[in-house]
Amino acid sequence: MTDDVHNLLNQLGQPTFDYREFGGTEGPAGYWPIFRTVIGHPNLARLPGSRHNPFNEHGRAAPPEDTNRPDLSPEEQPAFVERRLGGPGAIFRRYRSDAPAAADASENDVRGLLRRLSEGHG
Amino acid sequence: MAEMILVHSPKGGVGTTTVAAQLALLLARRGRQVTAADLSGQGTLGLCMGGNPGRTSRGDGSDRTVVHSGARLLRIDRDRPAAQLWPEIAAQIEPEQVLIVDIASSDREMFRLLAPRATIRLCVVAPDPATLATLPQALGEDIPAPELPFFVLNRLDDRARIERDVAALLRDLMGERLIGTIRRDEAVREAAGMMETLDRYAPASAALADFEALADHIVHSFAPMASRGAA
């Protein structure tokens, strides 16, 4: 239990309160295009971790990551790339240029459901 | 000669003044004789230390010092060249004191003057792409300082994916030069709004616990700071 949680529970008079620490935020770091731009700058070679950071093995801009996974099905590939590269989450995916048209996406939303219901009962 | 902690950042708005204020208060509480010098040109260091930003001891502006929770605050108008201003400031600091200086990110003149004189250069960064983009510039400064700065990652909200990823990258890159991570905490701004110190307003604050850890690290890891006991 971290100090701040311990102090807070004490202040609330609940020192025996059940407490669970979630480890979900400690997953592998995602990759964003700006990382490559910044890490490729020679000034960063002064930093102690510049030689062994996962994005820049030799003090140079890292090559594009290999996101090709032939062992994954076409349906699994986009999810893998999204997870590997970081970048916007699912909620923003519809804004990408390769996102399906809004009419297709709406098939899964409430409006699409209502339309299908009305068509079914019309 | 007083030991100087220069708190600066390559980018404005990342909480440099907050870090300087908390260090001043927490080092004072650890028995150090602390003077905090507000060279930011904004006069907000006092507010972050739990005081009235316009208040001085006499109230007429003739005395530019005020004491907040054991730390002395020195408000200085940044109205002259750094080379003229600095000797006047240095003359007001006792040799056994710890001097914490808060400067504006845009004040390259003062930075170049003070960086070589500082015992600890503390560069405050935030976990966002804009701060990341300024890092090469911060590390490319042509100053006669033999060492890299130490870094503090401020206002980290690890619920946000981009912040989590930038923070992970910075930890990788900075290694042992990253000496503190401060979690984003609304209590910091609320304490300033109440014109109270953070420890008085929100003693269970997550950010306060992080600032305490940073102050402990500085006291225990930097020999000149460890030997600066109260007189």
Coordinates of C-alpha atoms in Angstrom, one line a residue:
Chain A
M1 CA 0.0 0.0 0.0
T2 CA 1.4 3.4 -1.0
D3 CA 1.9 6.1 1.7
D4 CA -0.8 8.4 0.3
V5 CA -3.4 5.6 0.3
H6 CA -2.4 4.6 3.8
N7 CA -2.7 8.2 5.1
L8 CA -6.1 8.6 3.4
L9 CA -7.6 5.5 4.9
N10 CA -6.3 6.5 8.3
Q11 CA -7.9 9.9 7.9
L12 CA -11.1 8.3 6.9
G13 CA -11.0 6.1 10.0
Q14 CA -10.8 3.0 7.9
P15 CA -7.4 1.5 8.4
T16 CA -8.7 -2.0 7.8
F17 CA -10.4 -1.1 4.6
D18 CA -10.0 -3.6 1.8
Y19 CA -7.4 -2.3 -0.7
R20 CA -6.4 -3.7 -4.0
E21 CA -3.6 -2.3 -6.1
F22 CA -4.2 -2.7 -9.8
G23 CA -1.2 -3.3 -12.0
G24 CA -2.9 -2.6 -15.3
T25 CA -1.0 0.6 -16.0
E26 CA 2.4 -1.1 -16.0
G27 CA 2.0 -2.8 -19.4
P28 CA 4.6 -2.4 -22.2
A29 CA 5.1 1.1 -23.5
G30 CA 3.5 2.0 -26.7
Y31 CA 5.2 3.7 -29.6
W32 CA 4.3 7.1 -31.0
P33 CA 5.8 8.6 -34.1
I34 CA 7.2 11.6 -32.1
F35 CA 9.3 9.2 -30.2
R36 CA 11.4 8.4 -33.3
T37 CA 11.7 12.1 -34.1
V38 CA 13.0 13.0 -30.7
I39 CA 15.2 10.0 -30.0
G40 CA 16.9 10.4 -33.4
H41 CA 18.3 13.7 -32.3
P42 CA 22.0 13.6 -31.5
N43 CA 21.6 15.7 -28.3
L44 CA 19.8 12.8 -26.7
A45 CA 22.9 10.7 -26.9
R46 CA 24.0 12.4 -23.7
L47 CA 21.3 10.7 -21.7
P48 CA 22.3 7.5 -19.9
G49 CA 19.6 5.4 -21.4
S50 CA 20.0 6.5 -25.0
R51 CA 22.1 3.5 -26.0
H52 CA 19.8 0.8 -24.7
N53 CA 16.4 2.2 -25.0
P54 CA 14.0 0.0 -26.9
F55 CA 13.4 2.5 -29.6
N56 CA 16.9 3.3 -30.6
E57 CA 19.5 0.5 -30.3
H58 CA 22.5 2.3 -31.7
G59 CA 22.0 6.0 -31.0
R60 CA 20.2 6.5 -34.3
A61 CA 16.6 6.7 -35.2
A62 CA 15.0 3.4 -34.8
P63 CA 13.9 1.6 -38.0
P64 CA 10.2 1.1 -38.4
E65 CA 8.9 -1.6 -36.2
D66 CA 8.0 -4.9 -37.8
T67 CA 4.3 -5.2 -37.2
N68 CA 3.8 -8.0 -39.7
R69 CA 2.6 -11.1 -37.9
P70 CA 1.8 -13.8 -40.4
D71 CA 0.7 -16.1 -37.7
L72 CA -2.2 -13.8 -36.9
S73 CA -5.4 -13.8 -38.8
P74 CA -6.4 -10.7 -40.8
E75 CA -9.0 -9.9 -38.1
E76 CA -6.3 -10.0 -35.3
Q77 CA -3.7 -7.9 -37.2
P78 CA -5.2 -4.4 -36.6
A79 CA -5.5 -5.1 -32.9
F80 CA -1.9 -6.3 -32.7
V81 CA -0.6 -3.2 -34.5
E82 CA -2.6 -0.9 -32.3
R83 CA -1.3 -2.6 -29.2
R84 CA 2.3 -2.6 -30.4
L85 CA 2.5 0.9 -31.7
G86 CA 0.4 2.7 -29.1
G87 CA -1.4 5.6 -30.6
P88 CA -5.1 6.5 -30.3
G89 CA -7.3 4.0 -28.7
A90 CA -10.4 2.4 -30.1
I91 CA -12.6 5.4 -29.4
F92 CA -10.6 7.5 -31.8
R93 CA -10.1 4.9 -34.4
R94 CA -13.1 6.0 -36.5
Y95 CA -11.2 9.3 -37.2
R96 CA -8.4 7.6 -39.0
S97 CA -8.4 7.8 -42.8
D98 CA -8.5 4.0 -43.1
A99 CA -11.5 3.8 -40.7
P100 CA -14.7 2.4 -42.1
A101 CA -17.3 4.8 -43.3
A102 CA -19.6 6.2 -40.7
A103 CA -22.5 4.4 -42.1
D104 CA -20.8 1.1 -41.6
A105 CA -19.7 2.0 -38.1
S106 CA -23.2 2.9 -37.2
E107 CA -24.3 -0.6 -37.7
N108 CA -23.1 -1.3 -34.2
D109 CA -24.3 1.7 -32.4
V110 CA -27.7 2.5 -30.8
R111 CA -29.0 4.3 -33.9
G112 CA -28.2 1.3 -36.1
L113 CA -29.9 -1.0 -33.7
L114 CA -33.0 1.2 -33.6
R115 CA -33.0 1.3 -37.4
R116 CA -32.7 -2.5 -37.7
L117 CA -35.5 -2.9 -35.1
S118 CA -37.8 -0.5 -37.0
E119 CA -37.0 -2.3 -40.3
G120 CA -37.7 -5.6 -38.7
H121 CA -41.0 -4.5 -37.4
G122 CA -42.0 -2.2 -40.3
Chain B
M1 CA 29.1 29.5 -0.5
A2 CA 25.4 28.6 -0.4
E3 CA 24.3 25.4 -2.2
M4 CA 22.1 26.3 -5.1
I5 CA 19.3 24.2 -6.6
L6 CA 18.3 25.7 -10.0
V7 CA 14.8 24.7 -11.0
H8 CA 14.2 25.2 -14.7
S9 CA 12.4 23.7 -17.7
P10 CA 12.8 23.7 -21.4
K11 CA 9.1 24.4 -21.7
G12 CA 6.7 26.7 -19.7
G13 CA 3.6 25.5 -17.9
V14 CA 5.0 22.2 -16.6
G15 CA 4.9 23.2 -13.0
T16 CA 8.5 24.4 -12.4
T17 CA 7.3 27.0 -9.8
T18 CA 5.3 24.3 -8.0
V19 CA 8.4 22.0 -7.8
A20 CA 10.6 24.9 -6.5
A21 CA 8.0 25.8 -3.9
Q22 CA 7.5 22.3 -2.6
L23 CA 11.2 21.7 -2.4
A24 CA 11.8 24.9 -0.5
L25 CA 9.1 24.0 2.1
L26 CA 10.1 20.4 2.5
L27 CA 13.8 21.0 2.7
A28 CA 13.0 23.7 5.4
R29 CA 11.0 21.1 7.3
R30 CA 14.0 18.8 7.1
G31 CA 16.0 21.4 9.0
R32 CA 17.7 23.2 6.1
Q33 CA 18.0 26.9 6.0
V34 CA 16.2 27.6 2.8
T35 CA 15.9 30.8 0.7
A36 CA 13.7 30.5 -2.4
A37 CA 14.4 33.1 -5.0
D38 CA 11.6 33.9 -7.4
L39 CA 13.3 34.9 -10.7
S40 CA 10.4 33.8 -12.9
G41 CA 9.1 37.3 -13.4
Q42 CA 5.7 36.1 -12.4
G43 CA 5.8 36.4 -8.7
T44 CA 3.9 33.2 -8.1
L45 CA 6.4 31.3 -6.1
G46 CA 5.0 32.8 -2.9
L47 CA 1.5 31.6 -3.9
C48 CA 2.8 28.1 -4.4
M49 CA 4.4 28.2 -1.0
G50 CA 1.0 28.9 0.6
G51 CA 1.2 32.7 0.9
N52 CA -0.2 35.9 -0.6
P53 CA 1.7 36.5 -3.8
G54 CA 1.8 40.2 -3.2
R55 CA 2.8 40.2 0.4
T56 CA 6.1 41.3 1.7
S57 CA 7.3 41.7 5.3
R58 CA 6.6 45.4 5.5
G59 CA 3.9 45.5 2.9
D60 CA 5.4 48.6 1.2
G61 CA 7.7 46.8 -1.1
S62 CA 10.9 48.0 0.5
D63 CA 11.5 44.6 2.0
R64 CA 11.3 41.9 -0.7
T65 CA 11.5 38.9 1.7
V66 CA 8.8 37.0 3.5
V67 CA 9.0 33.7 5.4
H68 CA 6.6 30.8 4.5
S69 CA 6.5 27.8 6.8
G70 CA 10.2 28.1 7.6
A71 CA 11.4 28.9 4.1
R72 CA 12.5 32.5 3.2
L73 CA 11.1 33.8 0.0
L74 CA 13.0 36.4 -2.0
R75 CA 11.0 38.2 -4.7
I76 CA 13.1 39.8 -7.3
D77 CA 12.1 42.0 -10.2
R78 CA 13.7 40.6 -13.3
D79 CA 14.3 44.1 -14.6
R80 CA 18.1 44.2 -15.1
P81 CA 20.6 42.0 -16.9
A82 CA 21.3 38.8 -15.2
A83 CA 25.0 39.7 -14.6
Q84 CA 24.0 42.8 -12.6
L85 CA 21.2 41.1 -10.7
W86 CA 22.9 37.9 -9.6
P87 CA 25.6 39.5 -7.3
E88 CA 22.9 41.4 -5.5
I89 CA 21.0 38.2 -4.9
A90 CA 24.1 36.2 -3.9
A91 CA 25.0 38.9 -1.3
Q92 CA 21.7 38.2 0.5
I93 CA 22.4 34.5 0.9
E94 CA 24.3 33.1 3.9
P95 CA 26.9 30.5 3.1
E96 CA 25.2 27.8 5.1
Q97 CA 21.9 28.2 3.3
V98 CA 20.3 26.2 0.5
L99 CA 19.2 28.6 -2.3
I100 CA 16.4 27.4 -4.5
V101 CA 16.0 29.5 -7.7
D102 CA 12.9 29.4 -9.9
I103 CA 13.5 30.8 -13.4
A104 CA 11.3 31.2 -16.4
S105 CA 11.8 28.7 -19.2
S106 CA 12.3 31.6 -21.7
D107 CA 15.0 33.3 -19.5
R108 CA 18.1 31.8 -21.3
E109 CA 20.3 34.7 -20.1
M110 CA 19.7 33.9 -16.4
F111 CA 19.9 30.1 -17.1
R112 CA 23.3 30.4 -18.7
L113 CA 24.6 32.5 -15.8
L114 CA 23.3 30.3 -13.0
A115 CA 23.6 26.8 -14.5
P116 CA 27.4 26.5 -14.0
R117 CA 27.0 27.8 -10.4
A118 CA 24.3 25.4 -9.4
T119 CA 24.9 22.4 -7.1
I120 CA 21.9 20.7 -8.6
R121 CA 20.2 21.6 -11.9
L122 CA 16.7 20.3 -11.7
C123 CA 15.0 20.2 -15.0
V124 CA 11.2 19.8 -14.7
V125 CA 9.4 17.9 -17.5
A126 CA 5.8 16.9 -18.1
P127 CA 4.7 13.6 -19.7
D128 CA 3.4 15.2 -22.9
P129 CA 4.6 15.3 -26.5
A130 CA 5.3 19.0 -26.5
T131 CA 7.7 18.7 -23.6
L132 CA 9.3 15.7 -25.2
A133 CA 9.9 17.8 -28.4
T134 CA 11.8 20.4 -26.4
L135 CA 14.2 17.9 -24.8
P136 CA 16.8 18.0 -27.6
Q137 CA 17.0 21.7 -27.2
A138 CA 17.4 21.4 -23.4
L139 CA 20.2 18.9 -23.7
G140 CA 21.9 21.0 -26.4
E141 CA 22.5 24.0 -24.3
D142 CA 26.0 25.3 -24.8
I143 CA 26.8 26.1 -21.2
P144 CA 30.0 25.4 -19.3
A145 CA 28.3 22.8 -17.0
P146 CA 30.1 19.5 -16.9
E147 CA 27.1 17.4 -16.1
L148 CA 23.6 16.7 -17.3
P149 CA 20.7 18.1 -15.3
F150 CA 18.7 15.9 -13.0
F151 CA 15.1 15.5 -14.1
V152 CA 11.7 15.6 -12.3
L153 CA 8.7 14.3 -14.2
N154 CA 5.8 16.4 -13.0
R155 CA 2.0 16.0 -13.2
L156 CA 1.9 12.4 -14.4
D157 CA -1.6 10.9 -14.9
D158 CA -1.0 7.3 -15.7
R159 CA -4.6 6.8 -16.6
A160 CA -3.8 8.6 -19.9
R161 CA -2.1 6.4 -22.4
I162 CA 0.0 9.0 -24.0
E163 CA 1.3 10.2 -20.6
R164 CA 2.1 6.6 -19.6
D165 CA 4.0 6.0 -22.8
V166 CA 6.0 9.2 -22.7
A167 CA 6.8 8.6 -19.0
A168 CA 8.0 5.1 -19.8
L169 CA 10.3 6.5 -22.6
L170 CA 11.6 9.2 -20.3
R171 CA 12.4 6.7 -17.6
D172 CA 14.3 4.6 -20.1
L173 CA 16.2 7.5 -21.5
M174 CA 17.0 9.4 -18.3
G175 CA 17.9 6.4 -16.1
E176 CA 19.3 7.6 -12.8
R177 CA 19.1 11.2 -13.8
L178 CA 15.4 11.1 -13.3
I179 CA 15.2 11.6 -9.6
G180 CA 11.5 12.1 -9.0
T181 CA 8.0 11.5 -10.5
I182 CA 5.1 13.6 -9.2
R183 CA 1.6 12.4 -9.8
R184 CA -1.0 14.8 -11.2
D185 CA -3.1 15.9 -8.2
E186 CA -5.8 18.5 -8.1
A187 CA -4.9 19.2 -4.5
V188 CA -1.9 21.2 -5.7
R189 CA -4.0 23.8 -7.5
E190 CA -6.6 23.7 -4.8
A191 CA -4.0 24.5 -2.1
A192 CA -2.8 27.5 -4.2
G193 CA -6.4 28.6 -4.5
M194 CA -6.8 28.4 -0.8
M195 CA -3.4 30.1 -0.3
E196 CA -2.3 27.3 1.9
T197 CA 0.6 25.0 1.8
L198 CA -0.1 21.6 0.2
D199 CA 0.8 19.7 3.4
R200 CA -1.7 21.8 5.4
Y201 CA -4.5 21.7 2.8
A202 CA -4.2 18.1 1.7
P203 CA -1.8 16.1 4.0
A204 CA -2.9 12.8 2.3
S205 CA -2.2 14.2 -1.2
A206 CA -0.5 11.9 -3.6
A207 CA 1.6 14.7 -5.0
L208 CA 2.7 15.6 -1.6
A209 CA 4.0 12.1 -0.9
D210 CA 5.9 12.3 -4.2
F211 CA 7.4 15.7 -3.3
E212 CA 8.4 14.3 0.1
A213 CA 10.2 11.4 -1.6
L214 CA 12.0 13.9 -3.9
A215 CA 13.1 16.0 -1.0
D216 CA 14.3 12.9 0.9
H217 CA 16.3 11.8 -2.2
I218 CA 18.0 15.2 -2.5
V219 CA 18.9 15.3 1.2
H220 CA 20.2 11.8 1.2
S221 CA 21.9 11.5 -2.2
F222 CA 23.6 14.9 -2.5
A223 CA 26.4 15.2 0.1
P224 CA 26.3 19.1 0.2
M225 CA 22.6 19.0 1.0
A226 CA 23.0 16.3 3.7
S227 CA 25.5 18.4 5.6
R228 CA 23.3 21.6 5.6
G229 CA 21.8 21.3 9.0
A230 CA 19.8 24.0 10.7
A231 CA 22.0 26.5 12.6

